[in-house]
């Protein structure tokens, strides 16, 4: 079932984000400006939209699977998490990218390098205890014995 999401385009000559196929779970963001990313550096590329994420959801921003191979870029933090209160007039989404190559990478205006996915989230109410009830499993990688 589709959700009605308020969205504002900064540059109306560029299209709204869209799902490319009927089976797509992520919608593609469009780069509003061309960018040159120097080797081993991080740049924020404007995604041309302010999105009002519904309460109880977050907007997860991920690179498209082809972006590292085609452009030599990755997200330095792995994924971007957009809170539902980041939706003011000046809160344009930006795609943070890291150039892992030894060459300058050029991303042209209109490129689709990232996608967004709405994810249902909950908040925690902490119940502090003196001892946990489950038995210890071991450390990192403990299931690969």
PDB file of C-alpha atoms in Angstrom:
ATOM      1  CA  UNK A   1       0.000   0.000   0.000  1.00  0.00           C
ATOM      2  CA  UNK A   2       1.457   3.357  -1.019  1.00  0.00           C
ATOM      3  CA  UNK A   3       1.946   6.105   1.570  1.00  0.00           C
ATOM      4  CA  UNK A   4       1.201   9.730   0.722  1.00  0.00           C
ATOM      5  CA  UNK A   5       4.489  11.593   1.325  1.00  0.00           C
ATOM      6  CA  UNK A   6       4.935  15.365   1.243  1.00  0.00           C
ATOM      7  CA  UNK A   7       7.917  16.290  -0.911  1.00  0.00           C
ATOM      8  CA  UNK A   8       9.378  19.570  -2.140  1.00  0.00           C
ATOM      9  CA  UNK A   9      11.598  19.801  -5.226  1.00  0.00           C
ATOM     10  CA  UNK A  10      14.282  22.486  -5.148  1.00  0.00           C
ATOM     11  CA  UNK A  11      14.745  22.518  -8.947  1.00  0.00           C
ATOM     12  CA  UNK A  12      11.470  21.714 -10.677  1.00  0.00           C
ATOM     13  CA  UNK A  13      13.206  21.053 -14.021  1.00  0.00           C
ATOM     14  CA  UNK A  14      14.441  17.751 -12.540  1.00  0.00           C
ATOM     15  CA  UNK A  15      11.997  14.886 -11.980  1.00  0.00           C
ATOM     16  CA  UNK A  16      10.728  13.669  -8.637  1.00  0.00           C
ATOM     17  CA  UNK A  17      12.409  10.541  -7.246  1.00  0.00           C
ATOM     18  CA  UNK A  18      10.785   7.429  -8.657  1.00  0.00           C
ATOM     19  CA  UNK A  19      10.657   3.672  -8.331  1.00  0.00           C
ATOM     20  CA  UNK A  20      12.206   2.367 -11.565  1.00  0.00           C
ATOM     21  CA  UNK A  21      10.329  -0.967 -11.634  1.00  0.00           C
ATOM     22  CA  UNK A  22       7.174  -2.374 -10.060  1.00  0.00           C
ATOM     23  CA  UNK A  23       9.357  -4.542  -7.792  1.00  0.00           C
ATOM     24  CA  UNK A  24      11.705  -1.765  -6.618  1.00  0.00           C
ATOM     25  CA  UNK A  25      11.715  -1.139  -2.860  1.00  0.00           C
ATOM     26  CA  UNK A  26      13.928   1.940  -3.206  1.00  0.00           C
ATOM     27  CA  UNK A  27      13.269   5.107  -5.183  1.00  0.00           C
ATOM     28  CA  UNK A  28      16.132   6.853  -6.962  1.00  0.00           C
ATOM     29  CA  UNK A  29      17.304  10.311  -5.971  1.00  0.00           C
ATOM     30  CA  UNK A  30      18.455  12.724  -8.677  1.00  0.00           C
ATOM     31  CA  UNK A  31      21.652  14.778  -8.208  1.00  0.00           C
ATOM     32  CA  UNK A  32      20.720  18.459  -8.437  1.00  0.00           C
ATOM     33  CA  UNK A  33      24.265  19.660  -9.185  1.00  0.00           C
ATOM     34  CA  UNK A  34      27.273  18.238 -10.951  1.00  0.00           C
ATOM     35  CA  UNK A  35      30.139  17.474  -8.598  1.00  0.00           C
ATOM     36  CA  UNK A  36      33.824  16.665  -8.805  1.00  0.00           C
ATOM     37  CA  UNK A  37      35.079  14.509  -5.963  1.00  0.00           C
ATOM     38  CA  UNK A  38      38.837  14.505  -5.427  1.00  0.00           C
ATOM     39  CA  UNK A  39      40.554  11.203  -4.643  1.00  0.00           C
ATOM     40  CA  UNK A  40      40.153  10.058  -1.031  1.00  0.00           C
ATOM     41  CA  UNK A  41      37.704  12.872  -0.204  1.00  0.00           C
ATOM     42  CA  UNK A  42      34.104  13.246   0.929  1.00  0.00           C
ATOM     43  CA  UNK A  43      31.501  15.476  -0.737  1.00  0.00           C
ATOM     44  CA  UNK A  44      27.804  16.170  -0.125  1.00  0.00           C
ATOM     45  CA  UNK A  45      25.754  16.132  -3.337  1.00  0.00           C
ATOM     46  CA  UNK A  46      22.324  17.836  -3.168  1.00  0.00           C
ATOM     47  CA  UNK A  47      19.464  15.408  -3.917  1.00  0.00           C
ATOM     48  CA  UNK A  48      16.989  18.133  -4.964  1.00  0.00           C
ATOM     49  CA  UNK A  49      14.265  17.281  -2.443  1.00  0.00           C
ATOM     50  CA  UNK A  50      13.006  17.918   1.063  1.00  0.00           C
ATOM     51  CA  UNK A  51      11.011  14.883   2.227  1.00  0.00           C
ATOM     52  CA  UNK A  52       8.521  14.766   5.090  1.00  0.00           C
ATOM     53  CA  UNK A  53       8.979  11.257   6.471  1.00  0.00           C
ATOM     54  CA  UNK A  54       5.844  10.003   8.273  1.00  0.00           C
ATOM     55  CA  UNK A  55       5.883   9.488  12.060  1.00  0.00           C
ATOM     56  CA  UNK A  56       6.981   5.961  12.934  1.00  0.00           C
ATOM     57  CA  UNK A  57       9.304   5.787   9.904  1.00  0.00           C
ATOM     58  CA  UNK A  58      12.800   6.816   8.949  1.00  0.00           C
ATOM     59  CA  UNK A  59      14.104   7.455   5.474  1.00  0.00           C
ATOM     60  CA  UNK A  60      17.157   5.322   4.759  1.00  0.00           C
ATOM     61  CA  UNK A  61      19.481   6.617   2.037  1.00  0.00           C
ATOM     62  CA  UNK A  62      21.717   4.028   0.349  1.00  0.00           C
ATOM     63  CA  UNK A  63      23.848   4.066  -2.749  1.00  0.00           C
ATOM     64  CA  UNK A  64      22.486   2.278  -5.792  1.00  0.00           C
ATOM     65  CA  UNK A  65      24.272  -1.049  -6.187  1.00  0.00           C
ATOM     66  CA  UNK A  66      25.974   0.143  -9.400  1.00  0.00           C
ATOM     67  CA  UNK A  67      27.437   3.341  -7.905  1.00  0.00           C
ATOM     68  CA  UNK A  68      30.723   1.913  -6.517  1.00  0.00           C
ATOM     69  CA  UNK A  69      31.466   0.121  -9.793  1.00  0.00           C
ATOM     70  CA  UNK A  70      30.359   2.913 -12.159  1.00  0.00           C
ATOM     71  CA  UNK A  71      31.646   5.905 -10.207  1.00  0.00           C
ATOM     72  CA  UNK A  72      34.194   4.682  -7.650  1.00  0.00           C
ATOM     73  CA  UNK A  73      32.101   6.128  -4.815  1.00  0.00           C
ATOM     74  CA  UNK A  74      30.783   4.740  -1.548  1.00  0.00           C
ATOM     75  CA  UNK A  75      28.962   6.172   1.451  1.00  0.00           C
ATOM     76  CA  UNK A  76      31.482   6.725   4.262  1.00  0.00           C
ATOM     77  CA  UNK A  77      28.929   5.860   6.958  1.00  0.00           C
ATOM     78  CA  UNK A  78      27.392   2.918   5.035  1.00  0.00           C
ATOM     79  CA  UNK A  79      23.848   4.300   4.965  1.00  0.00           C
ATOM     80  CA  UNK A  80      22.229   7.628   5.661  1.00  0.00           C
ATOM     81  CA  UNK A  81      19.457   7.821   8.233  1.00  0.00           C
ATOM     82  CA  UNK A  82      17.014  10.706   7.868  1.00  0.00           C
ATOM     83  CA  UNK A  83      14.869  11.450  10.935  1.00  0.00           C
ATOM     84  CA  UNK A  84      11.221  12.333  10.418  1.00  0.00           C
ATOM     85  CA  UNK A  85      11.759  15.840  11.823  1.00  0.00           C
ATOM     86  CA  UNK A  86      14.367  16.716   9.163  1.00  0.00           C
ATOM     87  CA  UNK A  87      11.884  18.308   6.782  1.00  0.00           C
ATOM     88  CA  UNK A  88      12.125  22.078   7.132  1.00  0.00           C
ATOM     89  CA  UNK A  89      12.232  24.469   4.183  1.00  0.00           C
ATOM     90  CA  UNK A  90      16.044  24.351   4.020  1.00  0.00           C
ATOM     91  CA  UNK A  91      16.457  20.617   4.789  1.00  0.00           C
ATOM     92  CA  UNK A  92      17.365  19.413   1.305  1.00  0.00           C
ATOM     93  CA  UNK A  93      18.606  15.840   1.384  1.00  0.00           C
ATOM     94  CA  UNK A  94      22.257  15.420   0.501  1.00  0.00           C
ATOM     95  CA  UNK A  95      24.065  12.296  -0.592  1.00  0.00           C
ATOM     96  CA  UNK A  96      27.378  11.902   1.226  1.00  0.00           C
ATOM     97  CA  UNK A  97      29.943  10.113  -0.950  1.00  0.00           C
ATOM     98  CA  UNK A  98      33.579   9.102  -0.583  1.00  0.00           C
ATOM     99  CA  UNK A  99      35.835   8.734  -3.631  1.00  0.00           C
ATOM    100  CA  UNK A 100      37.895   5.594  -2.986  1.00  0.00           C
ATOM    101  CA  UNK A 101      39.794   5.846  -6.294  1.00  0.00           C
ATOM    102  CA  UNK A 102      43.040   7.611  -7.162  1.00  0.00           C
ATOM    103  CA  UNK A 103      41.311   9.799  -9.783  1.00  0.00           C
ATOM    104  CA  UNK A 104      38.862  12.707  -9.654  1.00  0.00           C
ATOM    105  CA  UNK A 105      35.304  11.366  -9.992  1.00  0.00           C
ATOM    106  CA  UNK A 106      32.720  13.442 -11.856  1.00  0.00           C
ATOM    107  CA  UNK A 107      29.026  13.064 -11.105  1.00  0.00           C
ATOM    108  CA  UNK A 108      26.794  14.888 -13.567  1.00  0.00           C
ATOM    109  CA  UNK A 109      23.626  16.761 -12.706  1.00  0.00           C
ATOM    110  CA  UNK A 110      20.672  14.390 -13.119  1.00  0.00           C
ATOM    111  CA  UNK A 111      22.673  11.287 -12.177  1.00  0.00           C
ATOM    112  CA  UNK A 112      21.024   8.617 -10.054  1.00  0.00           C
ATOM    113  CA  UNK A 113      23.631   7.440  -7.550  1.00  0.00           C
ATOM    114  CA  UNK A 114      21.512   6.866  -4.422  1.00  0.00           C
ATOM    115  CA  UNK A 115      18.116   5.558  -3.408  1.00  0.00           C
ATOM    116  CA  UNK A 116      15.710   6.037  -0.546  1.00  0.00           C
ATOM    117  CA  UNK A 117      13.719   3.457   1.408  1.00  0.00           C
ATOM    118  CA  UNK A 118      11.108   4.169   4.083  1.00  0.00           C
ATOM    119  CA  UNK A 119      11.651   1.895   7.085  1.00  0.00           C
ATOM    120  CA  UNK A 120       9.247   1.478  10.015  1.00  0.00           C
ATOM    121  CA  UNK A 121      10.987   2.171  13.334  1.00  0.00           C
ATOM    122  CA  UNK A 122      10.176   2.097  17.019  1.00  0.00           C
ATOM    123  CA  UNK A 123      11.697   3.847  19.981  1.00  0.00           C
ATOM    124  CA  UNK A 124      12.959   2.150  23.113  1.00  0.00           C
ATOM    125  CA  UNK A 125      11.863   2.620  26.676  1.00  0.00           C
ATOM    126  CA  UNK A 126      14.789   1.367  28.764  1.00  0.00           C
ATOM    127  CA  UNK A 127      14.228  -1.173  31.527  1.00  0.00           C
ATOM    128  CA  UNK A 128      17.538  -1.298  33.390  1.00  0.00           C
ATOM    129  CA  UNK A 129      18.273  -4.635  35.079  1.00  0.00           C
ATOM    130  CA  UNK A 130      21.093  -5.915  37.283  1.00  0.00           C
ATOM    131  CA  UNK A 131      21.491  -9.171  35.332  1.00  0.00           C
ATOM    132  CA  UNK A 132      20.455 -10.420  31.909  1.00  0.00           C
ATOM    133  CA  UNK A 133      18.337 -13.577  31.743  1.00  0.00           C
ATOM    134  CA  UNK A 134      19.811 -15.168  28.590  1.00  0.00           C
ATOM    135  CA  UNK A 135      23.009 -17.243  28.618  1.00  0.00           C
ATOM    136  CA  UNK A 136      26.103 -15.661  27.026  1.00  0.00           C
ATOM    137  CA  UNK A 137      26.747 -16.596  23.383  1.00  0.00           C
ATOM    138  CA  UNK A 138      30.367 -15.497  23.125  1.00  0.00           C
ATOM    139  CA  UNK A 139      32.035 -12.701  21.213  1.00  0.00           C
ATOM    140  CA  UNK A 140      32.138 -11.479  17.632  1.00  0.00           C
ATOM    141  CA  UNK A 141      32.035 -14.335  15.148  1.00  0.00           C
ATOM    142  CA  UNK A 142      31.114 -16.843  17.856  1.00  0.00           C
ATOM    143  CA  UNK A 143      28.699 -18.706  15.551  1.00  0.00           C
ATOM    144  CA  UNK A 144      31.526 -19.531  13.074  1.00  0.00           C
ATOM    145  CA  UNK A 145      33.318 -21.961  15.389  1.00  0.00           C
TER     146      UNK A 145
END
